[in-house]
Short mmCIF file of C-alpha atoms in Angstrom, two decimals:
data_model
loop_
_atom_site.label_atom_id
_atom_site.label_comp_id
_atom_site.label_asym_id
_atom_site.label_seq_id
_atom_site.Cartn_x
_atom_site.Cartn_y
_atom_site.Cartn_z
CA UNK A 1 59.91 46.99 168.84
CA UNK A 2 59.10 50.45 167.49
CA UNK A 3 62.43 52.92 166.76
CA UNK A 4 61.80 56.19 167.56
CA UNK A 5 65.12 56.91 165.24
CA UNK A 6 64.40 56.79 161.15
CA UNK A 7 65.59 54.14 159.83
CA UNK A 8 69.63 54.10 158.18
CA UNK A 9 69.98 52.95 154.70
CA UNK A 10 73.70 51.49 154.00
CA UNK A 11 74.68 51.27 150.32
CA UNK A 12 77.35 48.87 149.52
CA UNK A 13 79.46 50.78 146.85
CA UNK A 14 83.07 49.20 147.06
CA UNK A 15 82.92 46.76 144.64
CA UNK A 16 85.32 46.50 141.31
CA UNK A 17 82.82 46.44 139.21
CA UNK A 18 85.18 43.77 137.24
CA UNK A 19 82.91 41.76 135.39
CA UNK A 20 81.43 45.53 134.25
CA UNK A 21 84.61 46.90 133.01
CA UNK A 22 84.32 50.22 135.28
CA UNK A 23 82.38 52.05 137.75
CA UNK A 24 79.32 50.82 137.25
CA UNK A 25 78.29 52.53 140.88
CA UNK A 26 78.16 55.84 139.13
CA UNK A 27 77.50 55.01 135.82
CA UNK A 28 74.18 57.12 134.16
CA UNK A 29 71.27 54.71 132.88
CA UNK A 30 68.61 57.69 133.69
CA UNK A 31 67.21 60.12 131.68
CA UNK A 32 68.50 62.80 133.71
CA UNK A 33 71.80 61.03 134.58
CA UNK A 34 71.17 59.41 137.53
CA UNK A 35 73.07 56.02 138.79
CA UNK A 36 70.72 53.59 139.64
CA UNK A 37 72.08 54.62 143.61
CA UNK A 38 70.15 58.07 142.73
CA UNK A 39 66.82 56.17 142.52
CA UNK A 40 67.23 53.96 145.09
CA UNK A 41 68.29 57.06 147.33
CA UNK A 42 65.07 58.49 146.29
CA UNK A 43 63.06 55.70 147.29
CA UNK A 44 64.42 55.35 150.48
CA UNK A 45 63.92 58.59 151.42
CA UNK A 46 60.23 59.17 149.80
CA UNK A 47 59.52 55.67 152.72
CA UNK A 48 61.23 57.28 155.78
CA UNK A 49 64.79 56.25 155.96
CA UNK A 50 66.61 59.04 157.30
CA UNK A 51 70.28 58.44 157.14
CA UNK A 52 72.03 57.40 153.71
CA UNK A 53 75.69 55.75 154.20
CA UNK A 54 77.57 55.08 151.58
CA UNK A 55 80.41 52.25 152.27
CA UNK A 56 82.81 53.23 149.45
CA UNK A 57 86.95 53.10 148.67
CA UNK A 58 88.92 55.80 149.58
CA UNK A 59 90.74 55.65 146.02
CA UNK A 60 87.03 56.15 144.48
CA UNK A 61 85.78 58.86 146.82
CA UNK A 62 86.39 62.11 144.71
CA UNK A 63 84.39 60.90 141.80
CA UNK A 64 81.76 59.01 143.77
CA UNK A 65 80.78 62.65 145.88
CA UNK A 66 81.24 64.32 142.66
CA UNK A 67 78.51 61.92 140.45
CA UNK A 68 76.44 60.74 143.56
CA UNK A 69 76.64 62.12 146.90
CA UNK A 70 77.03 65.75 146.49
CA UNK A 71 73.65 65.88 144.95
CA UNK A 72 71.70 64.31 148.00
CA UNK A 73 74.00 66.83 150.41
CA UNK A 74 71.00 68.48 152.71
CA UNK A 75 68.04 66.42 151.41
CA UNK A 76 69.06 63.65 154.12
CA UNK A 77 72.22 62.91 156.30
CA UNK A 78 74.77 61.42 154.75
CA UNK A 79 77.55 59.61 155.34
CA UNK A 80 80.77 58.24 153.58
CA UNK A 81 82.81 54.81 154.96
CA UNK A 82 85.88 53.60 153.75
CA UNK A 83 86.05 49.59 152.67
CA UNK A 84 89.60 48.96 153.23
CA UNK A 85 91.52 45.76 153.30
CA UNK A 86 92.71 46.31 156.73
CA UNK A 87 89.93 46.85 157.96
CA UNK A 88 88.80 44.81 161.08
CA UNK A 89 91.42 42.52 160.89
CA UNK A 90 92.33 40.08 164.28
CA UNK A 91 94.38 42.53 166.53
CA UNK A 92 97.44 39.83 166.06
CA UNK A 93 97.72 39.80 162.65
CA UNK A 94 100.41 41.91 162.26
CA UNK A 95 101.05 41.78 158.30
CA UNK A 96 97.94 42.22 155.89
CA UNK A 97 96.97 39.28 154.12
CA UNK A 98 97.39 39.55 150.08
CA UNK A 99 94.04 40.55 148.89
CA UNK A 100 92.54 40.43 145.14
CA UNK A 101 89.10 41.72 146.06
CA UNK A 102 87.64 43.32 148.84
CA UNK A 103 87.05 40.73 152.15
CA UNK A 104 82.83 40.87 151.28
CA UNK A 105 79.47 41.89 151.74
CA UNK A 106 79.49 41.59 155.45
CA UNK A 107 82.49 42.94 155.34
CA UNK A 108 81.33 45.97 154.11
CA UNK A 109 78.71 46.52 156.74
CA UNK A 110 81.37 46.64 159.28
CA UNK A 111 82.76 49.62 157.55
CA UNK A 112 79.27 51.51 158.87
CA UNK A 113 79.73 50.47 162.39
CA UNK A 114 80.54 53.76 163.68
CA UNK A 115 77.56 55.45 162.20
CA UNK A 116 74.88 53.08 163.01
CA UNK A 117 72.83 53.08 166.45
CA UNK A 118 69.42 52.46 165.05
CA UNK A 119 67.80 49.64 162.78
CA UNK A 120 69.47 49.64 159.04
CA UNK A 121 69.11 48.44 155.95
CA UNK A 122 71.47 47.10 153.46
CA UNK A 123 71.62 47.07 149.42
CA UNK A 124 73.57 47.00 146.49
CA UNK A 125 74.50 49.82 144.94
CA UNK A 126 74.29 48.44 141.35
CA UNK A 127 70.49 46.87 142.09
CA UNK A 128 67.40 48.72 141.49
CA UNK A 129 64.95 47.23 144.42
CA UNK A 130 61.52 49.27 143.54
CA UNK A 131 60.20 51.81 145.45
CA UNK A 132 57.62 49.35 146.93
CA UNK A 133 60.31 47.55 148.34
CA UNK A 134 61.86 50.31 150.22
CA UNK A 135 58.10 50.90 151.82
CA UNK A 136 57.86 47.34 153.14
CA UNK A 137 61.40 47.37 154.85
CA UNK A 138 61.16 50.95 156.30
CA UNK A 139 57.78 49.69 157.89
CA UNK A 140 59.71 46.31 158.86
CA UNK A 141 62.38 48.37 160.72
CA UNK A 142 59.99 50.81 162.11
CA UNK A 143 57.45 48.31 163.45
CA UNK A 144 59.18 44.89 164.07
CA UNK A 145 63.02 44.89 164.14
CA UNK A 146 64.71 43.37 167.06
CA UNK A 147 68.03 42.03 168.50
CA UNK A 148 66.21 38.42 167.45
CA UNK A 149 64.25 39.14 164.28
CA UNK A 150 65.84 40.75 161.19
CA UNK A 151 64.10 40.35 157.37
CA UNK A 152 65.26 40.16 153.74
CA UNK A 153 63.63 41.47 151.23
CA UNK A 154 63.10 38.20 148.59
CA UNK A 155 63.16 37.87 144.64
CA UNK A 156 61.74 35.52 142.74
CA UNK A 157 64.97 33.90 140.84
CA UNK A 158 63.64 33.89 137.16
CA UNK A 159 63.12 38.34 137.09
CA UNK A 160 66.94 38.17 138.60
CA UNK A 161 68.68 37.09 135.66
CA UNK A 162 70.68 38.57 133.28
CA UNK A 163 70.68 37.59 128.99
CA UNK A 164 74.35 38.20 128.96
CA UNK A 165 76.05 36.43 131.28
CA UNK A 166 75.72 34.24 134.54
CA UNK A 167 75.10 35.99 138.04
CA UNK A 168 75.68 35.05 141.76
CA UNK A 169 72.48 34.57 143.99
CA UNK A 170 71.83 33.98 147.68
CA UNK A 171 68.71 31.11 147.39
CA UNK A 172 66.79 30.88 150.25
CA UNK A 173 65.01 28.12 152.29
CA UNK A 174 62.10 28.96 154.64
CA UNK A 175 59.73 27.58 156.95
CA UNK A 176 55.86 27.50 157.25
CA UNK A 177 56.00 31.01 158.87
CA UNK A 178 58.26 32.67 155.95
CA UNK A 179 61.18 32.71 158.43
CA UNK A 180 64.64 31.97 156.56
CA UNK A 181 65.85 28.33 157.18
CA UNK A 182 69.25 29.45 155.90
CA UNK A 183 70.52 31.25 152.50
CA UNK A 184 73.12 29.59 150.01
CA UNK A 185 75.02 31.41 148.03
CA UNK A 186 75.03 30.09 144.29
CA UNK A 187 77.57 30.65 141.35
CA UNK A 188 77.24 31.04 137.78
CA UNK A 189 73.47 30.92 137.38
CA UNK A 190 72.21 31.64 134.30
CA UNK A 191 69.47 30.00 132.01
CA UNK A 192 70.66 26.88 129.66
CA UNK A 193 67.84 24.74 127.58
CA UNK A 194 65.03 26.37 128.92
CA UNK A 195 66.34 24.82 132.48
CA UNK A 196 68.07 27.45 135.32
CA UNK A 197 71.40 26.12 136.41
CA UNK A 198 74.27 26.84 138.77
CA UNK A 199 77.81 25.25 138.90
CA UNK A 200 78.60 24.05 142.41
CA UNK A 201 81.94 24.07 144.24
CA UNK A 202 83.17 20.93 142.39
CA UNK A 203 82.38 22.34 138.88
CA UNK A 204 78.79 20.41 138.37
CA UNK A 205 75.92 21.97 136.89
CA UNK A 206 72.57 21.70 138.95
CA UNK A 207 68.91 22.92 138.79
CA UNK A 208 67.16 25.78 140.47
CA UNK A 209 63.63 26.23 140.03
CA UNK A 210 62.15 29.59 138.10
CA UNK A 211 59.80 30.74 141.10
CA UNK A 212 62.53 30.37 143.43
CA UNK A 213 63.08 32.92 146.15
CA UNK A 214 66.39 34.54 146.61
CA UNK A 215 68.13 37.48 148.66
CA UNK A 216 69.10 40.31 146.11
CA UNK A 217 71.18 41.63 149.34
CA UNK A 218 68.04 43.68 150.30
CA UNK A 219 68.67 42.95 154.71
CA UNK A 220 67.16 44.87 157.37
CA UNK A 221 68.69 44.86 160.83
CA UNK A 222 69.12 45.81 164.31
CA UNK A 223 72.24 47.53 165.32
CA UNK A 224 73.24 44.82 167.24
CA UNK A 225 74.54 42.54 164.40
CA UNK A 226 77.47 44.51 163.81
CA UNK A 227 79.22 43.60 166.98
CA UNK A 228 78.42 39.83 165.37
CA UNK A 229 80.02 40.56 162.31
CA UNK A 230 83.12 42.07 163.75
CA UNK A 231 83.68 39.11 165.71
CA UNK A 232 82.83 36.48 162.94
CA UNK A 233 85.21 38.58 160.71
CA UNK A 234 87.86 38.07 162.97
CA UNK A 235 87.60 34.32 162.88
CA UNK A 236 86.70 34.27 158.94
CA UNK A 237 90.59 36.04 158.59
CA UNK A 238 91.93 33.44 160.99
CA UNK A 239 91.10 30.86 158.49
CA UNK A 240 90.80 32.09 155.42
CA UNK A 241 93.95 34.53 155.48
CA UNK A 242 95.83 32.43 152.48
CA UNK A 243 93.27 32.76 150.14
CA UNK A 244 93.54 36.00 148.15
CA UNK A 245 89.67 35.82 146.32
CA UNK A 246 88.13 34.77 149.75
CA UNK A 247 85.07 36.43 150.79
CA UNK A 248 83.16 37.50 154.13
CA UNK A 249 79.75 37.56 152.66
CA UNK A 250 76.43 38.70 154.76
CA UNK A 251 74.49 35.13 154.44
CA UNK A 252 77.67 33.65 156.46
CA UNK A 253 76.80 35.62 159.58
CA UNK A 254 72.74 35.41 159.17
CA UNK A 255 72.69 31.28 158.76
CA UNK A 256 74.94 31.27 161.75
CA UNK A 257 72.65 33.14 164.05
CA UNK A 258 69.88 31.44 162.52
CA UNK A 259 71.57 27.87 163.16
CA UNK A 260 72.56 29.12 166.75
CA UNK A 261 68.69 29.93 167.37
CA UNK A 262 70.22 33.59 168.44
CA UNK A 263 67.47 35.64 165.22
CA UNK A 264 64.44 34.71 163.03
CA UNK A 265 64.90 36.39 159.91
CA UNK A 266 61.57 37.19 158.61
CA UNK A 267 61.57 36.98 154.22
CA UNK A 268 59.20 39.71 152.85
CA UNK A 269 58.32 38.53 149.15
CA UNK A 270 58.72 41.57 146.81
CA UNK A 271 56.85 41.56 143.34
CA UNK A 272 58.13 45.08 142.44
CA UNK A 273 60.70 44.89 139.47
CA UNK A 274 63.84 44.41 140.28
CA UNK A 275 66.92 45.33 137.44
CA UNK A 276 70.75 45.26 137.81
CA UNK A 277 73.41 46.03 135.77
CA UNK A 278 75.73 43.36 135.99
CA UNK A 279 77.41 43.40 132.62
CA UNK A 280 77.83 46.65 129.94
CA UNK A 281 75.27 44.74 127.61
CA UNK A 282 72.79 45.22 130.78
CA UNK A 283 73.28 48.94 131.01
CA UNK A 284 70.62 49.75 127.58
CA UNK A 285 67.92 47.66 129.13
CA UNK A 286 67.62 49.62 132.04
CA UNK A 287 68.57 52.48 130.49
CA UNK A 288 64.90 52.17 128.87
CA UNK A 289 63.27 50.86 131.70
CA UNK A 290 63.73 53.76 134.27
CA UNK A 291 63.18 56.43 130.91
CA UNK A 292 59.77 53.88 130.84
CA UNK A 293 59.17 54.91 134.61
CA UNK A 294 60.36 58.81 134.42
CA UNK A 295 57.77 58.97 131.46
CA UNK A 296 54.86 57.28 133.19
CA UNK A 297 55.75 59.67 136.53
CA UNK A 298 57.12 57.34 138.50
CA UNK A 299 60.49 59.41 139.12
CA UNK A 300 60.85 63.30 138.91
CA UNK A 301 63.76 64.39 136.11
CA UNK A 302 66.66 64.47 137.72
CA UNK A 303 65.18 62.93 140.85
CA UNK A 304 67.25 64.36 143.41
CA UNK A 305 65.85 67.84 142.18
#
């Protein structure tokens, strides 16, 4: 399908930023202050998104307009969502279940239903994609985006890591045609020995491969997966409502359309450089990365100027 609507771009900005220590969201690593969400707000806009929402907690939303948004106020239309425990909850469930984190990635899409009628994308706000990246999904969205085919952008696992710490990664499976088979979320990856390892459910270390591909939370979609997720979040509470650290992430609701043979979701392998600031001892290595980029004229200083 072709939209005749821009493309949306919904930046998922709710998190606690625990293993950070802080607001990593709004926290400066370029030269002229910016967040990473600044650049990747830039490079969204510079491929023909035309909508920016931010999905955000009310508790954070003074200081997030006052470091972020207000600067991108009349460059593009933007919008601000509210995460919120109750949100979307099973019209029965009359007390709110005890919550230590927000409910989730997918989760936090459904806090942009009411401003989405045209085909979206979704990223972290703490990931810095590339601008090439933003390019290839605007043109996915414009071009080929359907009620039945959707895309991820996908990372190879080894430029994903982090020196100081483990991370959580989606690892994906695909077919001869570069169609996802399904995504698995993975724990506590990080290099030991030379070898790439994650501890599974039952506390066992096993191998992923360096040149794996893996879902950075880079999606693009048609409008008509958030009627999905509402519904799947319904159920997800229905059985998950006693456990407090429980979450409703995106690859739950993609591998079940996938399984039901409802989407294809089409991987798009991205070699642009992809950073994230995951822990505080991150923060200095981008920090000279995007001062790298601003210096070679990749990025105007400031870049929303």
């Amino acid at each position: 399908m072709s939209s005749t609507k821009k493309p949306s771009l919904v930046i998922l900005a709710a998190g606690m930023g625990s293993r950070y220590g802080g607001l990593k969201q709004v926290d400066s690593v370029g030269p002229g202050g910016e967040a990473i969400i600044d650049y990747s707000v830039y490079d969204a806009l510079n491929a023909g998104f035309g909508k920016i929402i931010f999905v955000i907690r009310q508790d954070i939303e003074a200081a997030f307009k006052e470091k972020v948004s207000d600067k991108w106020q009349g460059k593009a239309e933007i919008h601000h969502v509210f995460q919120e425990p109750d949100l979307g909850l099973p019209e029965e469930m009359t007390e709110m279940p005890t919550r230590e984190k927000p409910w989730g990635t997918a989760h936090a899409v459904l806090a942009a239903k009411d401003v989405i009628d045209e085909p979206f994308a979704v990223i972290n706000a703490d990931d810095y994609y590339g601008s090439i990246g933003y390019k290839k999904m605007a043109d996915f969205l414009n071009q080929e985006c359907s009620p039945s085919l959707f895309s991820m952008l996908g990372y190879v696992l080894k430029n994903t890591l982090s020196d100081f710490g483990s991370v959580s990664r989606g690892v994906c499976a695909m077919d001869e045609n570069q169609f996802l088979t399904t995504v698995t979320e993975r724990h506590k990856i990080r290099r030991e020995n030379g070898q790439i390892v994650f501890t599974d459910e039952d506390g066992q270390d096993k191998p992923l491969k360096d040149q794996d591909l893996v879902s950075m939370n880079f999606w693009g979609f048609h409008p008509s997966i958030l009627t999905t997720i509402a519904e799947d979040f319904k159920e997800y509470v229905r059985n998950n409502w006693q456990n407090p650290r429980g979450e409703f992430y995106i690859p739950f609701v993609v591998n079940k359309l996938i399984d039901e043979n409802k989407i294809y979701l089409k991987v798009i392998a991205n070699d642009d450089q992809w950073f994230g600031v995951t822990y505080q001892e991150d923060k200095p290595v981008v920090q000279d990365a995007m001062k790298k980029m601003a210096d070679n004229g990749a990025y105007p200083t400031p870049v929303w100027q």
